[in-house]
Amino acid sequence: MAGEGSAPSSWRDDGHYITEDGGPPPHPPPPAYHTVLPPVPPQPFPFAPGAEVHLIPVAFLQLIPLEMFPSYPHLAHLAPSPPPPPPPPPPHSPDESSYRPAPSRGLTMNGASGPPPGMNYLYPQHHTCVHLLLDAHLPWENPGKEFSFKLYTPAICLTIRELIHQLGTDSTVDETMGLTECLEVGDGAWLKGSTFLFSDARSKQTLAAVGWDQTRGLGDRRPVWVTLHEK
C-alpha cells in the first residue's frame, strides 16, 4: 500500500521495499503477514528440548490396557509383568514315631458312616469328652514319659461296650479288648483306674453310669483319660 501522491510500492527480489519508480517508500513497509516459517521437524517424545512434559505415574498406567497406546510402543515397559505363580506347598510328613494310627471305625450308625442320604441325624442332648491315649505304653507303668492322645466327644448314653467297639480299629477283635481309665495325679504320675472288658457285663453300663457324664471334659471340667488295650 502506498502513501497519498506517491507511486505504488512493492517488494524487490533482494528483499528491499521500494516504489515502482525506484524511490524509497514514503513510510515504513507494512508488516509481512504473509511470511511462512519453515516447518519444525518432529521431536522424540517425551524429551523434546523446551517442550512441556507431563509425567504419568506408573501406578496409573497399570490400570490402563496397553491397547490404548498403539502408537507408543516405548510405553510397553511401564506395564508390570504378571507375578510368578506361588511355589507348591511342601509335602506334609507327620512324625509317625510319636503316635499310632487313629482308630478307623469312628462313629457309625447301623454299620454305616452316618445317616443315609436325605436323612438328618438327631444328636443326643448330653456328651462328654474322652482323651484316648494312642501310645502302646501304659502311663501308670511309665511315670513322666510323654505320650500322644486323641479327643472324642461321645454321647453319655453310649455304653462302654459300644465305646470299645467305636474306638477299636479294623485289626482289633472286640472280645479281646478292654478299656482302662487313667487317673492323673500330677508331675507326670498316673494311677490305674477302673478296667472294663468288652466281654464283661459291667461294659453294658452307660458312660453316665460310671461317672463319664457331661460334667467331665475340657477346661475346668475334669478330663476323662482312657487307654484301649488287649486283655
JSON list of C-alpha atoms in Angstrom, two decimals:
[
{"chain": "A", "resi": 1, "resn": "MET", "atom": "CA", "xyz": [0.00, 0.00, 0.00]},
{"chain": "A", "resi": 2, "resn": "ALA", "atom": "CA", "xyz": [1.48, 3.43, -0.95]},
{"chain": "A", "resi": 3, "resn": "GLY", "atom": "CA", "xyz": [1.03, 6.87, 0.56]},
{"chain": "A", "resi": 4, "resn": "GLU", "atom": "CA", "xyz": [-1.08, 9.66, -0.97]},
{"chain": "A", "resi": 5, "resn": "GLY", "atom": "CA", "xyz": [0.52, 11.27, -4.12]},
{"chain": "A", "resi": 6, "resn": "SER", "atom": "CA", "xyz": [3.21, 8.56, -4.46]},
{"chain": "A", "resi": 7, "resn": "ALA", "atom": "CA", "xyz": [3.71, 5.64, -6.79]},
{"chain": "A", "resi": 8, "resn": "PRO", "atom": "CA", "xyz": [2.60, 2.19, -5.77]},
{"chain": "A", "resi": 9, "resn": "SER", "atom": "CA", "xyz": [5.19, 0.33, -3.75]},
{"chain": "A", "resi": 10, "resn": "SER", "atom": "CA", "xyz": [6.30, -3.31, -3.82]},
{"chain": "A", "resi": 11, "resn": "TRP", "atom": "CA", "xyz": [8.99, -5.76, -2.63]},
{"chain": "A", "resi": 12, "resn": "ARG", "atom": "CA", "xyz": [12.13, -6.28, -4.72]},
{"chain": "A", "resi": 13, "resn": "ASP", "atom": "CA", "xyz": [13.65, -9.70, -5.29]},
{"chain": "A", "resi": 14, "resn": "ASP", "atom": "CA", "xyz": [16.51, -8.89, -2.94]},
{"chain": "A", "resi": 15, "resn": "GLY", "atom": "CA", "xyz": [14.05, -8.16, -0.13]},
{"chain": "A", "resi": 16, "resn": "HIS", "atom": "CA", "xyz": [14.11, -4.31, -0.24]},
{"chain": "A", "resi": 17, "resn": "TYR", "atom": "CA", "xyz": [10.87, -2.39, -0.20]},
{"chain": "A", "resi": 18, "resn": "ILE", "atom": "CA", "xyz": [10.70, 0.36, -2.89]},
{"chain": "A", "resi": 19, "resn": "THR", "atom": "CA", "xyz": [8.21, 2.23, -5.00]},
{"chain": "A", "resi": 20, "resn": "GLU", "atom": "CA", "xyz": [7.61, 1.42, -8.64]},
{"chain": "A", "resi": 21, "resn": "ASP", "atom": "CA", "xyz": [9.67, 4.45, -9.78]},
{"chain": "A", "resi": 22, "resn": "GLY", "atom": "CA", "xyz": [12.65, 3.16, -7.83]},
{"chain": "A", "resi": 23, "resn": "GLY", "atom": "CA", "xyz": [12.46, 5.64, -4.94]},
{"chain": "A", "resi": 24, "resn": "PRO", "atom": "CA", "xyz": [12.26, 4.91, -1.25]},
{"chain": "A", "resi": 25, "resn": "PRO", "atom": "CA", "xyz": [8.84, 4.32, 0.29]},
{"chain": "A", "resi": 26, "resn": "PRO", "atom": "CA", "xyz": [7.15, 7.33, 1.89]},
{"chain": "A", "resi": 27, "resn": "HIS", "atom": "CA", "xyz": [6.57, 5.40, 5.13]},
{"chain": "A", "resi": 28, "resn": "PRO", "atom": "CA", "xyz": [7.72, 2.08, 6.69]},
{"chain": "A", "resi": 29, "resn": "PRO", "atom": "CA", "xyz": [6.57, -1.02, 4.88]},
{"chain": "A", "resi": 30, "resn": "PRO", "atom": "CA", "xyz": [3.55, -2.88, 6.22]},
{"chain": "A", "resi": 31, "resn": "PRO", "atom": "CA", "xyz": [4.24, -5.97, 8.34]},
{"chain": "A", "resi": 32, "resn": "ALA", "atom": "CA", "xyz": [4.88, -9.11, 6.35]},
{"chain": "A", "resi": 33, "resn": "TYR", "atom": "CA", "xyz": [1.94, -11.19, 7.48]},
{"chain": "A", "resi": 34, "resn": "HIS", "atom": "CA", "xyz": [2.42, -13.50, 4.57]},
{"chain": "A", "resi": 35, "resn": "THR", "atom": "CA", "xyz": [5.79, -14.76, 5.80]},
{"chain": "A", "resi": 36, "resn": "VAL", "atom": "CA", "xyz": [5.65, -18.57, 6.36]},
{"chain": "A", "resi": 37, "resn": "LEU", "atom": "CA", "xyz": [8.02, -20.11, 8.92]},
{"chain": "A", "resi": 38, "resn": "PRO", "atom": "CA", "xyz": [9.82, -23.31, 7.91]},
{"chain": "A", "resi": 39, "resn": "PRO", "atom": "CA", "xyz": [8.30, -26.50, 9.34]},
{"chain": "A", "resi": 40, "resn": "VAL", "atom": "CA", "xyz": [9.80, -27.77, 12.62]},
{"chain": "A", "resi": 41, "resn": "PRO", "atom": "CA", "xyz": [10.85, -31.43, 12.43]},
{"chain": "A", "resi": 42, "resn": "PRO", "atom": "CA", "xyz": [9.05, -33.67, 14.99]},
{"chain": "A", "resi": 43, "resn": "GLN", "atom": "CA", "xyz": [10.94, -34.28, 18.21]},
{"chain": "A", "resi": 44, "resn": "PRO", "atom": "CA", "xyz": [11.05, -37.64, 20.01]},
{"chain": "A", "resi": 45, "resn": "PHE", "atom": "CA", "xyz": [8.64, -37.99, 22.97]},
{"chain": "A", "resi": 46, "resn": "PRO", "atom": "CA", "xyz": [8.95, -37.09, 25.82]},
{"chain": "A", "resi": 47, "resn": "PHE", "atom": "CA", "xyz": [12.34, -35.33, 25.98]},
{"chain": "A", "resi": 48, "resn": "ALA", "atom": "CA", "xyz": [11.93, -32.67, 23.24]},
{"chain": "A", "resi": 49, "resn": "PRO", "atom": "CA", "xyz": [14.11, -29.58, 24.05]},
{"chain": "A", "resi": 50, "resn": "GLY", "atom": "CA", "xyz": [11.94, -26.85, 25.52]},
{"chain": "A", "resi": 51, "resn": "ALA", "atom": "CA", "xyz": [8.81, -28.99, 25.41]},
{"chain": "A", "resi": 52, "resn": "GLU", "atom": "CA", "xyz": [6.42, -29.21, 28.36]},
{"chain": "A", "resi": 53, "resn": "VAL", "atom": "CA", "xyz": [6.50, -32.74, 29.69]},
{"chain": "A", "resi": 54, "resn": "HIS", "atom": "CA", "xyz": [3.72, -34.24, 31.80]},
{"chain": "A", "resi": 55, "resn": "LEU", "atom": "CA", "xyz": [4.74, -37.42, 33.64]},
{"chain": "A", "resi": 56, "resn": "ILE", "atom": "CA", "xyz": [2.09, -40.05, 34.29]},
{"chain": "A", "resi": 57, "resn": "PRO", "atom": "CA", "xyz": [2.53, -42.17, 37.45]},
{"chain": "A", "resi": 58, "resn": "VAL", "atom": "CA", "xyz": [3.36, -45.77, 36.72]},
{"chain": "A", "resi": 59, "resn": "ALA", "atom": "CA", "xyz": [0.64, -46.90, 39.15]},
{"chain": "A", "resi": 60, "resn": "PHE", "atom": "CA", "xyz": [-1.92, -45.10, 36.95]},
{"chain": "A", "resi": 61, "resn": "LEU", "atom": "CA", "xyz": [-0.60, -46.75, 33.77]},
{"chain": "A", "resi": 62, "resn": "GLN", "atom": "CA", "xyz": [-1.09, -50.16, 35.38]},
{"chain": "A", "resi": 63, "resn": "LEU", "atom": "CA", "xyz": [-4.84, -49.53, 35.28]},
{"chain": "A", "resi": 64, "resn": "ILE", "atom": "CA", "xyz": [-4.88, -48.67, 31.55]},
{"chain": "A", "resi": 65, "resn": "PRO", "atom": "CA", "xyz": [-4.80, -51.51, 28.97]},
{"chain": "A", "resi": 66, "resn": "LEU", "atom": "CA", "xyz": [-1.93, -51.35, 26.51]},
{"chain": "A", "resi": 67, "resn": "GLU", "atom": "CA", "xyz": [-4.38, -51.34, 23.62]},
{"chain": "A", "resi": 68, "resn": "MET", "atom": "CA", "xyz": [-4.91, -47.64, 24.34]},
{"chain": "A", "resi": 69, "resn": "PHE", "atom": "CA", "xyz": [-1.28, -46.90, 23.36]},
{"chain": "A", "resi": 70, "resn": "PRO", "atom": "CA", "xyz": [-0.94, -48.42, 19.87]},
{"chain": "A", "resi": 71, "resn": "SER", "atom": "CA", "xyz": [1.41, -45.66, 18.68]},
{"chain": "A", "resi": 72, "resn": "TYR", "atom": "CA", "xyz": [3.61, -45.59, 21.78]},
{"chain": "A", "resi": 73, "resn": "PRO", "atom": "CA", "xyz": [5.44, -48.91, 21.90]},
{"chain": "A", "resi": 74, "resn": "HIS", "atom": "CA", "xyz": [8.06, -47.38, 24.19]},
{"chain": "A", "resi": 75, "resn": "LEU", "atom": "CA", "xyz": [5.43, -47.33, 26.97]},
{"chain": "A", "resi": 76, "resn": "ALA", "atom": "CA", "xyz": [5.17, -51.11, 26.97]},
{"chain": "A", "resi": 77, "resn": "HIS", "atom": "CA", "xyz": [7.96, -51.46, 29.53]},
{"chain": "A", "resi": 78, "resn": "LEU", "atom": "CA", "xyz": [5.89, -49.45, 32.03]},
{"chain": "A", "resi": 79, "resn": "ALA", "atom": "CA", "xyz": [3.28, -52.23, 32.30]},
{"chain": "A", "resi": 80, "resn": "PRO", "atom": "CA", "xyz": [4.26, -54.69, 35.04]},
{"chain": "A", "resi": 81, "resn": "SER", "atom": "CA", "xyz": [4.66, -58.31, 34.14]},
{"chain": "A", "resi": 82, "resn": "PRO", "atom": "CA", "xyz": [2.34, -60.80, 35.92]},
{"chain": "A", "resi": 83, "resn": "PRO", "atom": "CA", "xyz": [3.76, -62.17, 39.17]},
{"chain": "A", "resi": 84, "resn": "PRO", "atom": "CA", "xyz": [5.18, -65.69, 39.10]},
{"chain": "A", "resi": 85, "resn": "PRO", "atom": "CA", "xyz": [2.94, -68.46, 40.47]},
{"chain": "A", "resi": 86, "resn": "PRO", "atom": "CA", "xyz": [3.44, -69.28, 44.15]},
{"chain": "A", "resi": 87, "resn": "PRO", "atom": "CA", "xyz": [5.63, -72.28, 44.94]},
{"chain": "A", "resi": 88, "resn": "PRO", "atom": "CA", "xyz": [3.81, -75.51, 45.76]},
{"chain": "A", "resi": 89, "resn": "PRO", "atom": "CA", "xyz": [3.40, -76.23, 49.47]},
{"chain": "A", "resi": 90, "resn": "PRO", "atom": "CA", "xyz": [5.89, -78.68, 50.96]},
{"chain": "A", "resi": 91, "resn": "PRO", "atom": "CA", "xyz": [4.60, -82.23, 51.37]},
{"chain": "A", "resi": 92, "resn": "HIS", "atom": "CA", "xyz": [3.22, -82.99, 54.80]},
{"chain": "A", "resi": 93, "resn": "SER", "atom": "CA", "xyz": [5.24, -85.65, 56.56]},
{"chain": "A", "resi": 94, "resn": "PRO", "atom": "CA", "xyz": [3.94, -86.26, 60.09]},
{"chain": "A", "resi": 95, "resn": "ASP", "atom": "CA", "xyz": [6.19, -87.80, 62.65]},
{"chain": "A", "resi": 96, "resn": "GLU", "atom": "CA", "xyz": [4.80, -91.31, 62.77]},
{"chain": "A", "resi": 97, "resn": "SER", "atom": "CA", "xyz": [7.11, -92.28, 65.61]},
{"chain": "A", "resi": 98, "resn": "SER", "atom": "CA", "xyz": [5.09, -90.16, 68.06]},
{"chain": "A", "resi": 99, "resn": "TYR", "atom": "CA", "xyz": [1.68, -91.77, 67.58]},
{"chain": "A", "resi": 100, "resn": "ARG", "atom": "CA", "xyz": [-0.07, -94.80, 66.24]},
{"chain": "A", "resi": 101, "resn": "PRO", "atom": "CA", "xyz": [-2.73, -94.64, 63.52]},
{"chain": "A", "resi": 102, "resn": "ALA", "atom": "CA", "xyz": [-6.03, -93.17, 64.68]},
{"chain": "A", "resi": 103, "resn": "PRO", "atom": "CA", "xyz": [-8.95, -95.56, 65.05]},
{"chain": "A", "resi": 104, "resn": "SER", "atom": "CA", "xyz": [-10.59, -96.19, 61.70]},
{"chain": "A", "resi": 105, "resn": "ARG", "atom": "CA", "xyz": [-14.10, -97.13, 62.82]},
{"chain": "A", "resi": 106, "resn": "GLY", "atom": "CA", "xyz": [-15.28, -93.83, 64.22]},
{"chain": "A", "resi": 107, "resn": "LEU", "atom": "CA", "xyz": [-18.92, -93.10, 64.95]},
{"chain": "A", "resi": 108, "resn": "THR", "atom": "CA", "xyz": [-21.27, -95.34, 62.96]},
{"chain": "A", "resi": 109, "resn": "MET", "atom": "CA", "xyz": [-24.99, -95.96, 62.59]},
{"chain": "A", "resi": 110, "resn": "ASN", "atom": "CA", "xyz": [-26.14, -99.42, 61.56]},
{"chain": "A", "resi": 111, "resn": "GLY", "atom": "CA", "xyz": [-22.65, -100.19, 60.30]},
{"chain": "A", "resi": 112, "resn": "ALA", "atom": "CA", "xyz": [-22.52, -97.11, 58.05]},
{"chain": "A", "resi": 113, "resn": "SER", "atom": "CA", "xyz": [-20.56, -93.89, 58.50]},
{"chain": "A", "resi": 114, "resn": "GLY", "atom": "CA", "xyz": [-23.51, -91.58, 59.16]},
{"chain": "A", "resi": 115, "resn": "PRO", "atom": "CA", "xyz": [-27.20, -91.45, 58.23]},
{"chain": "A", "resi": 116, "resn": "PRO", "atom": "CA", "xyz": [-28.41, -92.41, 54.76]},
{"chain": "A", "resi": 117, "resn": "PRO", "atom": "CA", "xyz": [-28.59, -89.65, 52.13]},
{"chain": "A", "resi": 118, "resn": "GLY", "atom": "CA", "xyz": [-31.51, -87.30, 52.60]},
{"chain": "A", "resi": 119, "resn": "MET", "atom": "CA", "xyz": [-31.90, -88.03, 56.30]},
{"chain": "A", "resi": 120, "resn": "ASN", "atom": "CA", "xyz": [-30.97, -85.79, 59.25]},
{"chain": "A", "resi": 121, "resn": "TYR", "atom": "CA", "xyz": [-29.44, -87.18, 62.42]},
{"chain": "A", "resi": 122, "resn": "LEU", "atom": "CA", "xyz": [-30.71, -86.04, 65.84]},
{"chain": "A", "resi": 123, "resn": "TYR", "atom": "CA", "xyz": [-27.80, -85.94, 68.28]},
{"chain": "A", "resi": 124, "resn": "PRO", "atom": "CA", "xyz": [-28.24, -86.88, 71.93]},
{"chain": "A", "resi": 125, "resn": "GLN", "atom": "CA", "xyz": [-28.57, -83.97, 74.30]},
{"chain": "A", "resi": 126, "resn": "HIS", "atom": "CA", "xyz": [-25.58, -84.61, 76.58]},
{"chain": "A", "resi": 127, "resn": "HIS", "atom": "CA", "xyz": [-21.99, -85.55, 75.71]},
{"chain": "A", "resi": 128, "resn": "THR", "atom": "CA", "xyz": [-18.67, -85.92, 77.45]},
{"chain": "A", "resi": 129, "resn": "CYS", "atom": "CA", "xyz": [-15.05, -85.58, 76.33]},
{"chain": "A", "resi": 130, "resn": "VAL", "atom": "CA", "xyz": [-12.80, -88.65, 76.25]},
{"chain": "A", "resi": 131, "resn": "HIS", "atom": "CA", "xyz": [-9.00, -88.42, 75.90]},
{"chain": "A", "resi": 132, "resn": "LEU", "atom": "CA", "xyz": [-7.79, -91.65, 74.26]},
{"chain": "A", "resi": 133, "resn": "LEU", "atom": "CA", "xyz": [-4.08, -92.43, 74.74]},
{"chain": "A", "resi": 134, "resn": "LEU", "atom": "CA", "xyz": [-2.56, -93.52, 71.42]},
{"chain": "A", "resi": 135, "resn": "ASP", "atom": "CA", "xyz": [0.79, -94.91, 72.59]},
{"chain": "A", "resi": 136, "resn": "ALA", "atom": "CA", "xyz": [1.42, -98.54, 73.43]},
{"chain": "A", "resi": 137, "resn": "HIS", "atom": "CA", "xyz": [2.89, -97.95, 76.91]},
{"chain": "A", "resi": 138, "resn": "LEU", "atom": "CA", "xyz": [0.64, -97.65, 79.96]},
{"chain": "A", "resi": 139, "resn": "PRO", "atom": "CA", "xyz": [1.07, -94.31, 81.76]},
{"chain": "A", "resi": 140, "resn": "TRP", "atom": "CA", "xyz": [0.91, -95.71, 85.31]},
{"chain": "A", "resi": 141, "resn": "GLU", "atom": "CA", "xyz": [3.83, -98.02, 84.44]},
{"chain": "A", "resi": 142, "resn": "ASN", "atom": "CA", "xyz": [5.90, -95.21, 82.84]},
{"chain": "A", "resi": 143, "resn": "PRO", "atom": "CA", "xyz": [5.62, -92.06, 85.01]},
{"chain": "A", "resi": 144, "resn": "GLY", "atom": "CA", "xyz": [6.96, -88.91, 83.36]},
{"chain": "A", "resi": 145, "resn": "LYS", "atom": "CA", "xyz": [7.01, -90.40, 79.87]},
{"chain": "A", "resi": 146, "resn": "GLU", "atom": "CA", "xyz": [5.44, -88.35, 77.09]},
{"chain": "A", "resi": 147, "resn": "PHE", "atom": "CA", "xyz": [2.53, -89.74, 75.09]},
{"chain": "A", "resi": 148, "resn": "SER", "atom": "CA", "xyz": [0.06, -88.64, 72.42]},
{"chain": "A", "resi": 149, "resn": "PHE", "atom": "CA", "xyz": [-3.71, -88.72, 72.57]},
{"chain": "A", "resi": 150, "resn": "LYS", "atom": "CA", "xyz": [-6.85, -88.03, 70.58]},
{"chain": "A", "resi": 151, "resn": "LEU", "atom": "CA", "xyz": [-10.07, -86.33, 71.67]},
{"chain": "A", "resi": 152, "resn": "TYR", "atom": "CA", "xyz": [-13.55, -87.81, 71.23]},
{"chain": "A", "resi": 153, "resn": "THR", "atom": "CA", "xyz": [-17.00, -86.46, 72.12]},
{"chain": "A", "resi": 154, "resn": "PRO", "atom": "CA", "xyz": [-19.29, -89.45, 72.73]},
{"chain": "A", "resi": 155, "resn": "ALA", "atom": "CA", "xyz": [-22.86, -89.24, 73.99]},
{"chain": "A", "resi": 156, "resn": "ILE", "atom": "CA", "xyz": [-23.18, -90.19, 77.65]},
{"chain": "A", "resi": 157, "resn": "CYS", "atom": "CA", "xyz": [-25.97, -92.65, 76.75]},
{"chain": "A", "resi": 158, "resn": "LEU", "atom": "CA", "xyz": [-23.39, -94.74, 74.87]},
{"chain": "A", "resi": 159, "resn": "THR", "atom": "CA", "xyz": [-22.45, -98.00, 76.62]},
{"chain": "A", "resi": 160, "resn": "ILE", "atom": "CA", "xyz": [-18.85, -98.81, 77.43]},
{"chain": "A", "resi": 161, "resn": "ARG", "atom": "CA", "xyz": [-19.08, -101.85, 75.15]},
{"chain": "A", "resi": 162, "resn": "GLU", "atom": "CA", "xyz": [-20.16, -99.60, 72.28]},
{"chain": "A", "resi": 163, "resn": "LEU", "atom": "CA", "xyz": [-17.34, -97.18, 73.11]},
{"chain": "A", "resi": 164, "resn": "ILE", "atom": "CA", "xyz": [-14.77, -100.00, 72.98]},
{"chain": "A", "resi": 165, "resn": "HIS", "atom": "CA", "xyz": [-16.10, -101.01, 69.59]},
{"chain": "A", "resi": 166, "resn": "GLN", "atom": "CA", "xyz": [-16.10, -97.44, 68.26]},
{"chain": "A", "resi": 167, "resn": "LEU", "atom": "CA", "xyz": [-12.55, -96.75, 69.45]},
{"chain": "A", "resi": 168, "resn": "GLY", "atom": "CA", "xyz": [-11.21, -100.01, 68.06]},
{"chain": "A", "resi": 169, "resn": "THR", "atom": "CA", "xyz": [-9.66, -100.49, 64.65]},
{"chain": "A", "resi": 170, "resn": "ASP", "atom": "CA", "xyz": [-10.35, -102.94, 61.85]},
{"chain": "A", "resi": 171, "resn": "SER", "atom": "CA", "xyz": [-7.45, -105.08, 63.08]},
{"chain": "A", "resi": 172, "resn": "THR", "atom": "CA", "xyz": [-8.79, -105.47, 66.64]},
{"chain": "A", "resi": 173, "resn": "VAL", "atom": "CA", "xyz": [-11.26, -108.06, 67.90]},
{"chain": "A", "resi": 174, "resn": "ASP", "atom": "CA", "xyz": [-13.81, -106.62, 70.30]},
{"chain": "A", "resi": 175, "resn": "GLU", "atom": "CA", "xyz": [-13.92, -109.69, 72.57]},
{"chain": "A", "resi": 176, "resn": "THR", "atom": "CA", "xyz": [-10.19, -109.40, 73.28]},
{"chain": "A", "resi": 177, "resn": "MET", "atom": "CA", "xyz": [-10.17, -105.67, 74.08]},
{"chain": "A", "resi": 178, "resn": "GLY", "atom": "CA", "xyz": [-10.57, -103.67, 77.25]},
{"chain": "A", "resi": 179, "resn": "LEU", "atom": "CA", "xyz": [-10.75, -100.05, 78.34]},
{"chain": "A", "resi": 180, "resn": "THR", "atom": "CA", "xyz": [-8.97, -98.69, 81.43]},
{"chain": "A", "resi": 181, "resn": "GLU", "atom": "CA", "xyz": [-9.37, -95.24, 82.96]},
{"chain": "A", "resi": 182, "resn": "CYS", "atom": "CA", "xyz": [-6.14, -93.35, 83.71]},
{"chain": "A", "resi": 183, "resn": "LEU", "atom": "CA", "xyz": [-6.13, -91.02, 86.73]},
{"chain": "A", "resi": 184, "resn": "GLU", "atom": "CA", "xyz": [-3.70, -88.11, 86.52]},
{"chain": "A", "resi": 185, "resn": "VAL", "atom": "CA", "xyz": [-2.18, -87.12, 89.89]},
{"chain": "A", "resi": 186, "resn": "GLY", "atom": "CA", "xyz": [0.34, -84.51, 88.69]},
{"chain": "A", "resi": 187, "resn": "ASP", "atom": "CA", "xyz": [4.11, -84.25, 87.94]},
{"chain": "A", "resi": 188, "resn": "GLY", "atom": "CA", "xyz": [3.80, -86.90, 85.23]},
{"chain": "A", "resi": 189, "resn": "ALA", "atom": "CA", "xyz": [2.43, -89.52, 87.61]},
{"chain": "A", "resi": 190, "resn": "TRP", "atom": "CA", "xyz": [-0.66, -91.62, 86.87]},
{"chain": "A", "resi": 191, "resn": "LEU", "atom": "CA", "xyz": [-2.82, -94.13, 88.70]},
{"chain": "A", "resi": 192, "resn": "LYS", "atom": "CA", "xyz": [-4.64, -97.08, 87.18]},
{"chain": "A", "resi": 193, "resn": "GLY", "atom": "CA", "xyz": [-8.40, -96.65, 87.33]},
{"chain": "A", "resi": 194, "resn": "SER", "atom": "CA", "xyz": [-11.28, -98.98, 86.58]},
{"chain": "A", "resi": 195, "resn": "THR", "atom": "CA", "xyz": [-10.90, -101.53, 83.79]},
{"chain": "A", "resi": 196, "resn": "PHE", "atom": "CA", "xyz": [-13.83, -102.59, 81.61]},
{"chain": "A", "resi": 197, "resn": "LEU", "atom": "CA", "xyz": [-13.51, -105.64, 79.37]},
{"chain": "A", "resi": 198, "resn": "PHE", "atom": "CA", "xyz": [-15.71, -105.93, 76.32]},
{"chain": "A", "resi": 199, "resn": "SER", "atom": "CA", "xyz": [-16.99, -109.37, 77.36]},
{"chain": "A", "resi": 200, "resn": "ASP", "atom": "CA", "xyz": [-17.83, -108.30, 80.93]},
{"chain": "A", "resi": 201, "resn": "ALA", "atom": "CA", "xyz": [-21.37, -107.47, 81.96]},
{"chain": "A", "resi": 202, "resn": "ARG", "atom": "CA", "xyz": [-20.11, -104.23, 83.50]},
{"chain": "A", "resi": 203, "resn": "SER", "atom": "CA", "xyz": [-19.40, -102.96, 79.99]},
{"chain": "A", "resi": 204, "resn": "LYS", "atom": "CA", "xyz": [-23.15, -102.80, 79.34]},
{"chain": "A", "resi": 205, "resn": "GLN", "atom": "CA", "xyz": [-23.31, -99.72, 81.57]},
{"chain": "A", "resi": 206, "resn": "THR", "atom": "CA", "xyz": [-23.58, -96.31, 80.00]},
{"chain": "A", "resi": 207, "resn": "LEU", "atom": "CA", "xyz": [-20.83, -93.72, 80.25]},
{"chain": "A", "resi": 208, "resn": "ALA", "atom": "CA", "xyz": [-23.01, -91.62, 82.55]},
{"chain": "A", "resi": 209, "resn": "ALA", "atom": "CA", "xyz": [-23.48, -94.60, 84.89]},
{"chain": "A", "resi": 210, "resn": "VAL", "atom": "CA", "xyz": [-19.73, -94.85, 85.56]},
{"chain": "A", "resi": 211, "resn": "GLY", "atom": "CA", "xyz": [-19.26, -91.10, 86.04]},
{"chain": "A", "resi": 212, "resn": "TRP", "atom": "CA", "xyz": [-18.22, -90.14, 82.48]},
{"chain": "A", "resi": 213, "resn": "ASP", "atom": "CA", "xyz": [-21.02, -87.62, 82.03]},
{"chain": "A", "resi": 214, "resn": "GLN", "atom": "CA", "xyz": [-21.41, -84.03, 80.83]},
{"chain": "A", "resi": 215, "resn": "THR", "atom": "CA", "xyz": [-19.64, -82.71, 83.94]},
{"chain": "A", "resi": 216, "resn": "ARG", "atom": "CA", "xyz": [-16.36, -84.17, 82.65]},
{"chain": "A", "resi": 217, "resn": "GLY", "atom": "CA", "xyz": [-14.36, -82.87, 79.70]},
{"chain": "A", "resi": 218, "resn": "LEU", "atom": "CA", "xyz": [-12.28, -79.80, 78.81]},
{"chain": "A", "resi": 219, "resn": "GLY", "atom": "CA", "xyz": [-11.46, -76.55, 80.59]},
{"chain": "A", "resi": 220, "resn": "ASP", "atom": "CA", "xyz": [-12.44, -76.51, 84.25]},
{"chain": "A", "resi": 221, "resn": "ARG", "atom": "CA", "xyz": [-14.13, -79.89, 83.95]},
{"chain": "A", "resi": 222, "resn": "ARG", "atom": "CA", "xyz": [-12.06, -82.90, 84.98]},
{"chain": "A", "resi": 223, "resn": "PRO", "atom": "CA", "xyz": [-10.99, -84.81, 81.85]},
{"chain": "A", "resi": 224, "resn": "VAL", "atom": "CA", "xyz": [-11.60, -88.47, 81.15]},
{"chain": "A", "resi": 225, "resn": "TRP", "atom": "CA", "xyz": [-8.36, -90.27, 80.23]},
{"chain": "A", "resi": 226, "resn": "VAL", "atom": "CA", "xyz": [-8.64, -93.84, 78.91]},
{"chain": "A", "resi": 227, "resn": "THR", "atom": "CA", "xyz": [-6.40, -96.34, 77.17]},
{"chain": "A", "resi": 228, "resn": "LEU", "atom": "CA", "xyz": [-7.56, -99.12, 74.85]},
{"chain": "A", "resi": 229, "resn": "HIS", "atom": "CA", "xyz": [-5.67, -102.39, 75.25]},
{"chain": "A", "resi": 230, "resn": "GLU", "atom": "CA", "xyz": [-5.94, -106.14, 74.98]},
{"chain": "A", "resi": 231, "resn": "LYS", "atom": "CA", "xyz": [-6.91, -108.27, 77.96]}
]
